[in-house]
Coordinates of C-alpha atoms and ligand atoms in Angstrom, one line a residue:
X1 CA -3.2 12.5 3.4
X2 CA -4.8 10.4 5.9
X3 CA -2.0 9.9 8.0
X4 CA -2.6 14.0 8.7
X5 CA -5.1 13.4 9.9
X6 CA -4.4 11.5 12.1
X7 CA -1.9 13.6 13.9
X8 CA -4.6 15.3 16.3
X9 CA -5.6 11.2 17.4
X10 CA -1.5 11.0 18.9
X11 CA -1.2 14.7 19.9
X12 CA -4.1 14.0 21.6
X13 CA -3.5 10.0 22.7
X14 CA 0.1 11.6 24.3
X15 CA -0.9 14.4 26.2
X16 CA -3.4 12.1 28.1
X17 CA -1.4 9.5 28.7
X18 CA 1.3 11.1 29.3
X19 CA 3.1 8.2 26.0
X20 CA 2.9 8.3 23.4
X21 CA 1.5 4.8 20.6
X22 CA 4.1 2.3 20.3
X23 CA 4.3 -0.1 17.9
X24 CA 6.9 -2.7 18.0
X25 CA 7.8 -4.5 14.7
X26 CA 9.8 -7.7 14.3
X27 CA 11.8 -8.7 11.7
X28 CA 13.6 -12.1 11.0
X29 CA 15.9 -12.3 8.8
X30 CA 16.6 -10.0 5.3
X31 CA 14.2 -10.7 2.9
X32 CA 14.6 -7.4 0.7
X33 CA 10.9 -6.5 0.4
X34 CA 10.7 -7.4 4.0
X35 CA 13.2 -4.6 4.8
X36 CA 12.0 -1.6 2.8
X37 CA 8.5 -2.0 3.7
X38 CA 9.0 -2.4 7.0
X39 CA 11.3 0.4 6.8
X40 CA 8.4 2.5 5.5
X41 CA 6.0 1.6 8.2
X42 CA 9.2 1.7 11.4
X43 CA 9.2 6.0 8.7
X44 CA 5.6 6.5 9.0
X45 CA 4.3 6.3 12.8
X46 CA 7.5 8.2 14.1
X47 CA 6.8 11.4 11.6
X48 CA 3.0 10.8 12.9
X49 CA 4.3 11.0 16.9
X50 CA 4.8 7.4 17.4
X51 CA 7.1 5.7 19.3
X52 CA 8.8 2.9 16.8
X53 CA 10.7 0.3 17.5
X54 CA 12.7 -2.4 15.3
X55 CA 13.3 -5.5 16.6
X56 CA 15.8 -7.5 14.6
X57 CA 16.5 -11.4 14.8
X58 CA 19.1 -12.7 12.4
X59 CA 17.6 -15.1 10.0
X60 CA 19.6 -17.8 11.6
X61 CA 17.5 -17.4 15.6
X62 CA 15.5 -19.5 16.9
X63 CA 12.0 -19.9 16.8
X64 CA 11.3 -19.1 19.7
X65 CA 13.3 -16.5 20.0
X66 CA 10.6 -14.5 17.6
X67 CA 8.0 -16.2 20.3
X68 CA 10.1 -14.7 22.9
X69 CA 10.5 -11.1 21.4
X70 CA 6.7 -11.8 21.6
X71 CA 6.1 -12.5 24.8
X72 CA 7.9 -9.3 26.0
X73 CA 6.1 -7.6 24.1
X74 CA 2.5 -8.5 25.2
X75 CA 2.9 -7.7 28.1
X76 CA 5.1 -4.1 28.0
X77 CA 2.6 -1.2 28.0
X78 CA 4.2 1.2 25.9
X79 CA 3.9 -1.3 23.2
X80 CA 0.4 -1.0 22.0
X81 CA 0.2 -2.8 18.8
X82 CA 3.0 -6.1 17.7
X83 CA 3.8 -6.1 13.6
X84 CA 6.5 -10.0 13.2
X85 CA 7.1 -9.8 9.3
X86 CA 6.2 -12.4 6.9
X87 CA 7.6 -14.0 5.0
X88 CA 9.2 -15.3 8.3
X89 CA 12.9 -17.3 7.7
X90 CA 12.1 -20.5 5.9
X91 CA 14.0 -22.2 7.7
X92 CA 10.7 -22.0 10.8
X93 CA 8.6 -24.1 9.0
X94 CA 5.9 -24.0 7.6
X95 CA 2.9 -23.4 10.9
X96 CA 5.8 -20.7 11.7
X97 CA 4.0 -17.5 10.8
X98 CA 0.5 -18.9 12.2
X99 CA 1.8 -20.0 15.7
X100 CA 3.6 -16.7 16.0
X101 CA -0.1 -15.0 15.3
X102 CA -1.0 -16.5 17.7
X103 CA 0.3 -15.9 19.7
X104 CA 0.6 -12.1 19.9
X105 CA -2.3 -10.6 22.0
X106 CA -4.9 -9.5 20.2
X107 CA -5.7 -6.1 22.2
X108 CA -2.3 -5.3 20.4
X109 CA -2.1 -7.2 17.1
X110 CA -2.2 -4.8 14.2
X111 CA -2.2 -6.8 11.4
X112 CA -6.2 -8.3 12.4
X113 CA -3.9 -12.1 12.4
X114 CA -5.2 -13.4 15.9
X115 CA -7.7 -15.5 14.9
X116 CA -10.0 -13.9 17.0
X117 CA -9.6 -10.3 15.0
X118 CA -11.0 -12.5 12.3
X119 CA -13.3 -14.0 13.4
X120 CA -14.3 -10.5 14.4
X121 CA -14.2 -8.9 11.5
X122 CA -16.5 -12.5 10.2
X123 CA -19.1 -11.7 12.4
X124 CA -18.9 -7.6 11.6
X125 CA -17.0 -6.7 14.6
X126 CA -13.9 -6.2 14.2
X127 CA -11.6 -3.8 15.4
X128 CA -8.2 -4.6 14.3
X129 CA -8.4 -5.1 10.8
X130 CA -5.7 -6.6 8.2
X131 CA -4.1 -3.3 7.0
X132 CA -3.6 -3.9 2.9
X133 CA -7.1 -4.7 2.8
X134 CA -7.9 -1.8 4.7
X135 CA -6.1 0.5 3.0
X136 CA -7.2 -0.9 -0.6
X137 CA -11.6 -0.1 1.0
X138 CA -10.5 3.3 1.8
X139 CA -9.0 3.9 -1.2
X140 CA -12.2 2.5 -2.8
X141 CA -14.3 4.8 -0.7
X142 CA -12.3 7.3 -0.7
X143 CA -12.4 7.7 -4.8
X144 CA -15.8 7.5 -4.3
X145 CA -16.4 4.0 -5.5
X146 CA -20.2 2.3 -4.4
X147 CA -20.1 -0.6 -3.0
X148 CA -23.3 -2.2 -2.3
X149 CA -25.0 -4.0 -4.1
X150 CA -22.0 -4.2 -7.5
X151 CA -20.7 -7.5 -7.6
X152 CA -16.7 -7.5 -6.5
X153 CA -14.6 -10.2 -7.7
X154 CA -11.3 -10.7 -5.2
X155 CA -8.1 -12.9 -7.5
X156 CA -5.8 -14.3 -4.4
X157 CA -8.1 -16.5 -1.7
X158 CA -4.9 -15.4 1.4
X159 CA -5.0 -14.7 5.6
X160 CA -3.5 -11.4 4.2
X161 CA -5.7 -9.8 1.5
X162 CA -7.8 -11.9 -0.3
X163 CA -10.1 -14.1 3.0
X164 CA -10.1 -10.3 4.7
X165 CA -11.3 -7.8 1.4
X166 CA -14.0 -10.6 1.1
X167 CA -15.9 -10.0 3.7
X168 CA -14.7 -6.0 4.8
X169 CA -16.8 -5.4 1.0
X170 CA -19.2 -7.9 1.7
X171 CA -19.9 -6.4 5.1
X172 CA -20.0 -2.7 2.8
X173 CA -23.5 -5.3 0.9
X174 CA -20.7 -5.4 -2.1
X175 CA -21.5 -9.0 -3.7
X176 CA -18.0 -11.2 -3.5
X177 CA -17.1 -13.7 -5.7
X178 CA -13.3 -14.8 -3.9
X179 CA -11.0 -16.7 -6.9
X180 CA -7.8 -19.1 -6.7
X181 CA -6.0 -21.0 -8.7
X182 CA -9.0 -23.9 -9.4
X183 CA -11.0 -21.3 -10.4
X184 CA -12.7 -22.3 -13.8
X185 CA -12.2 -19.5 -16.6
X186 CA -10.5 -17.2 -14.3
X187 CA -11.4 -14.6 -17.2
X188 CA -15.1 -14.2 -17.5
X189 CA -15.8 -14.4 -14.0
X190 CA -13.3 -11.3 -13.3
X191 CA -14.5 -9.8 -16.0
X192 CA -18.3 -9.5 -14.7
X193 CA -16.4 -7.8 -11.8
X194 CA -17.7 -3.8 -10.9
X195 CA -14.8 -4.0 -8.7
X196 CA -11.5 -5.8 -9.6
X197 CA -9.0 -6.0 -7.3
X198 CA -6.2 -8.1 -7.6
X199 CA -4.0 -10.0 -4.9
X200 CA -2.0 -13.0 -6.6
X201 CA 1.3 -11.3 -6.4
X202 CA 2.7 -12.7 -10.1
X203 CA 3.7 -9.6 -12.0
X204 CA 0.4 -8.5 -15.0
X205 CA -1.3 -11.5 -14.9
X206 CA -4.4 -10.0 -14.6
X207 CA -4.7 -8.9 -18.8
X208 CA -7.4 -7.6 -20.7
X209 CA -8.7 -10.0 -21.2
X210 CA -10.1 -10.0 -16.7
X211 CA -12.0 -7.0 -17.4
X212 CA -15.2 -5.2 -17.6
X213 CA -14.6 -1.5 -19.8
X214 CA -15.3 0.1 -17.1
X215 CA -14.6 -1.3 -14.1
X216 CA -12.9 -0.5 -11.0
X217 CA -9.7 -2.2 -10.2
X218 CA -7.3 -2.5 -7.6
X219 CA -3.6 -3.7 -7.9
X220 CA -2.1 -5.4 -4.8
X221 CA 0.6 -7.3 -6.7
X222 CA 3.7 -5.6 -5.6
X223 CA 6.8 -7.7 -7.5
X224 CA 9.7 -6.6 -8.7
X225 CA 11.2 -6.9 -12.2
X226 CA 15.1 -7.5 -12.7
X227 CA 15.5 -9.4 -16.4
X228 CA 16.3 -6.5 -19.0
X229 CA 12.6 -9.2 -21.1
X230 CA 10.6 -9.4 -18.7
X231 CA 9.7 -5.5 -18.8
X232 CA 10.4 -5.3 -22.3
X233 CA 7.5 -7.6 -22.7
X234 CA 4.8 -5.4 -20.2
X235 CA 6.7 -2.1 -22.1
X236 CA 6.6 -1.1 -25.0
X237 CA 9.8 0.9 -27.0
X238 CA 10.1 4.6 -26.0
X239 CA 7.4 4.1 -22.8
X240 CA 8.5 5.9 -19.6
X241 CA 8.9 2.7 -17.5
X242 CA 11.8 1.2 -19.5
X243 CA 13.7 4.6 -18.6
X244 CA 13.3 3.8 -15.4
X245 CA 14.5 0.3 -15.8
X246 CA 17.4 1.9 -17.3
X247 CA 17.5 4.5 -14.9
X248 CA 17.6 1.9 -12.3
X249 CA 17.5 -1.5 -13.0
X250 CA 14.7 -2.9 -11.3
X251 CA 10.9 -2.5 -11.6
X252 CA 8.3 -3.0 -9.8
X253 CA 4.6 -4.0 -10.8
X254 CA 1.9 -5.0 -9.5
X255 CA -0.7 -7.9 -10.9
X256 CA -2.1 -5.9 -13.3
X257 CA -0.9 -5.5 -17.1
X258 CA 0.0 -2.0 -18.2
X259 CA -2.6 -2.3 -20.7
X260 CA -5.6 -2.9 -18.8
X261 CA -5.3 0.9 -18.4
X262 CA -6.3 1.4 -21.7
X263 CA -9.9 -1.1 -20.3
X264 CA -10.7 -0.6 -16.6
X265 CA -12.3 3.1 -15.1
X266 CA -10.0 3.4 -12.8
X267 CA -6.7 1.6 -11.7
X268 CA -4.7 2.3 -8.5
X269 CA -0.9 2.4 -9.6
X270 CA 1.5 0.0 -8.5
X271 CA 4.6 1.9 -6.7
X272 CA 2.4 4.5 -5.2
X273 CA -1.2 3.0 -4.7
X274 CA -2.0 0.4 -2.2
X275 CA 1.2 0.3 -0.6
X276 CA 0.9 3.9 0.8
X277 CA -2.7 3.4 2.0
X278 CA -1.0 -0.1 3.5
X279 CA 0.7 1.6 6.3
X280 CA -1.6 4.7 7.3
X281 CA -3.5 2.0 8.0
X282 CA -0.1 0.8 10.1
X283 CA -0.7 3.9 11.5
X284 CA -4.3 3.8 11.9
X285 CA -4.4 0.6 13.4
X286 CA -1.7 1.4 16.1
X287 CA -3.7 4.4 17.0
X288 CA -7.1 2.4 17.7
X289 CA -4.9 -0.1 19.8
X290 CA -4.0 2.6 22.2
X291 CA -6.9 3.6 22.3
X292 CA -8.5 0.8 23.3
X293 CA -6.5 -0.4 25.6
X294 CA -5.9 3.2 27.6
Ligands
LIG1 N1 3.9 -9.5 4.6 C1 3.5 -8.8 3.2 N2 1.7 -7.5 4.0 C2 2.1 -7.6 5.4 C3 0.9 -7.8 6.4 O1 -0.2 -6.9 6.0 N3 1.9 -8.0 8.0 C4 2.6 -8.0 8.2 N4 2.9 -8.1 9.4 N5 3.7 -8.7 6.9 C5 3.1 -8.9 5.6

């Protein structure tokens, strides 16, 4: 497992520098999904022997408080990585997130969202790349899925997943199509894919008609369903996921419809697919940032 593989690097850094690699996560507000992501990130770093600290800000905090926290962490020598969890409270305004990402020291930008890191990725000389697409790539490579010359179709053009995913696959010599809400006949375009990445954030949006038989499908989406009718629409009577919903009162599902399993050559599960890889990449990027800074 990747996190175990990284432990010797953590130990080597710690003995050389006299301190562990450090990550600071800034969390503003109480978005339930963010609470879970952040908890997993902090725990993974902690278990790997890093120093993980949480900077918590109230939902009603002023935007300048986020910028102040980032400024303080930028100059803190024991902090190698800074991650401001998205989304920020909507009250902070539309451009708030990018302004915060712009304010993070690029050398500590473990999310790879700073424009200089994005630019380096475009030119294929990156060092810190967004964790979710990086995790998807790691997953494909570890599964031995050939990328060079293959047609990769990505659905979703976000700065966090779709765009960096397209660039990473392009740099592995895939032929890349980046689709979005205005793409004409999306199922037909998706059906051309040898590798299909779904990153739209709409539960079960990618149905079997989107998938060429045998294609590799990477499901990045994760949505919590809390209505029985939604779960019943996706899973037939007697399906184990229905029982799971009944036991927990909610169910996590991806962007890919369960029927795709019958068509795809390989399909990443939700939960337990891309999510844990993303967490592992936060750890890897923190180590990379720490080593580069030292
Ligand atoms: N929100 C959802 N995914 C991410 C991510 O990769 N990084 C940050 N900072 N926020 C997120």
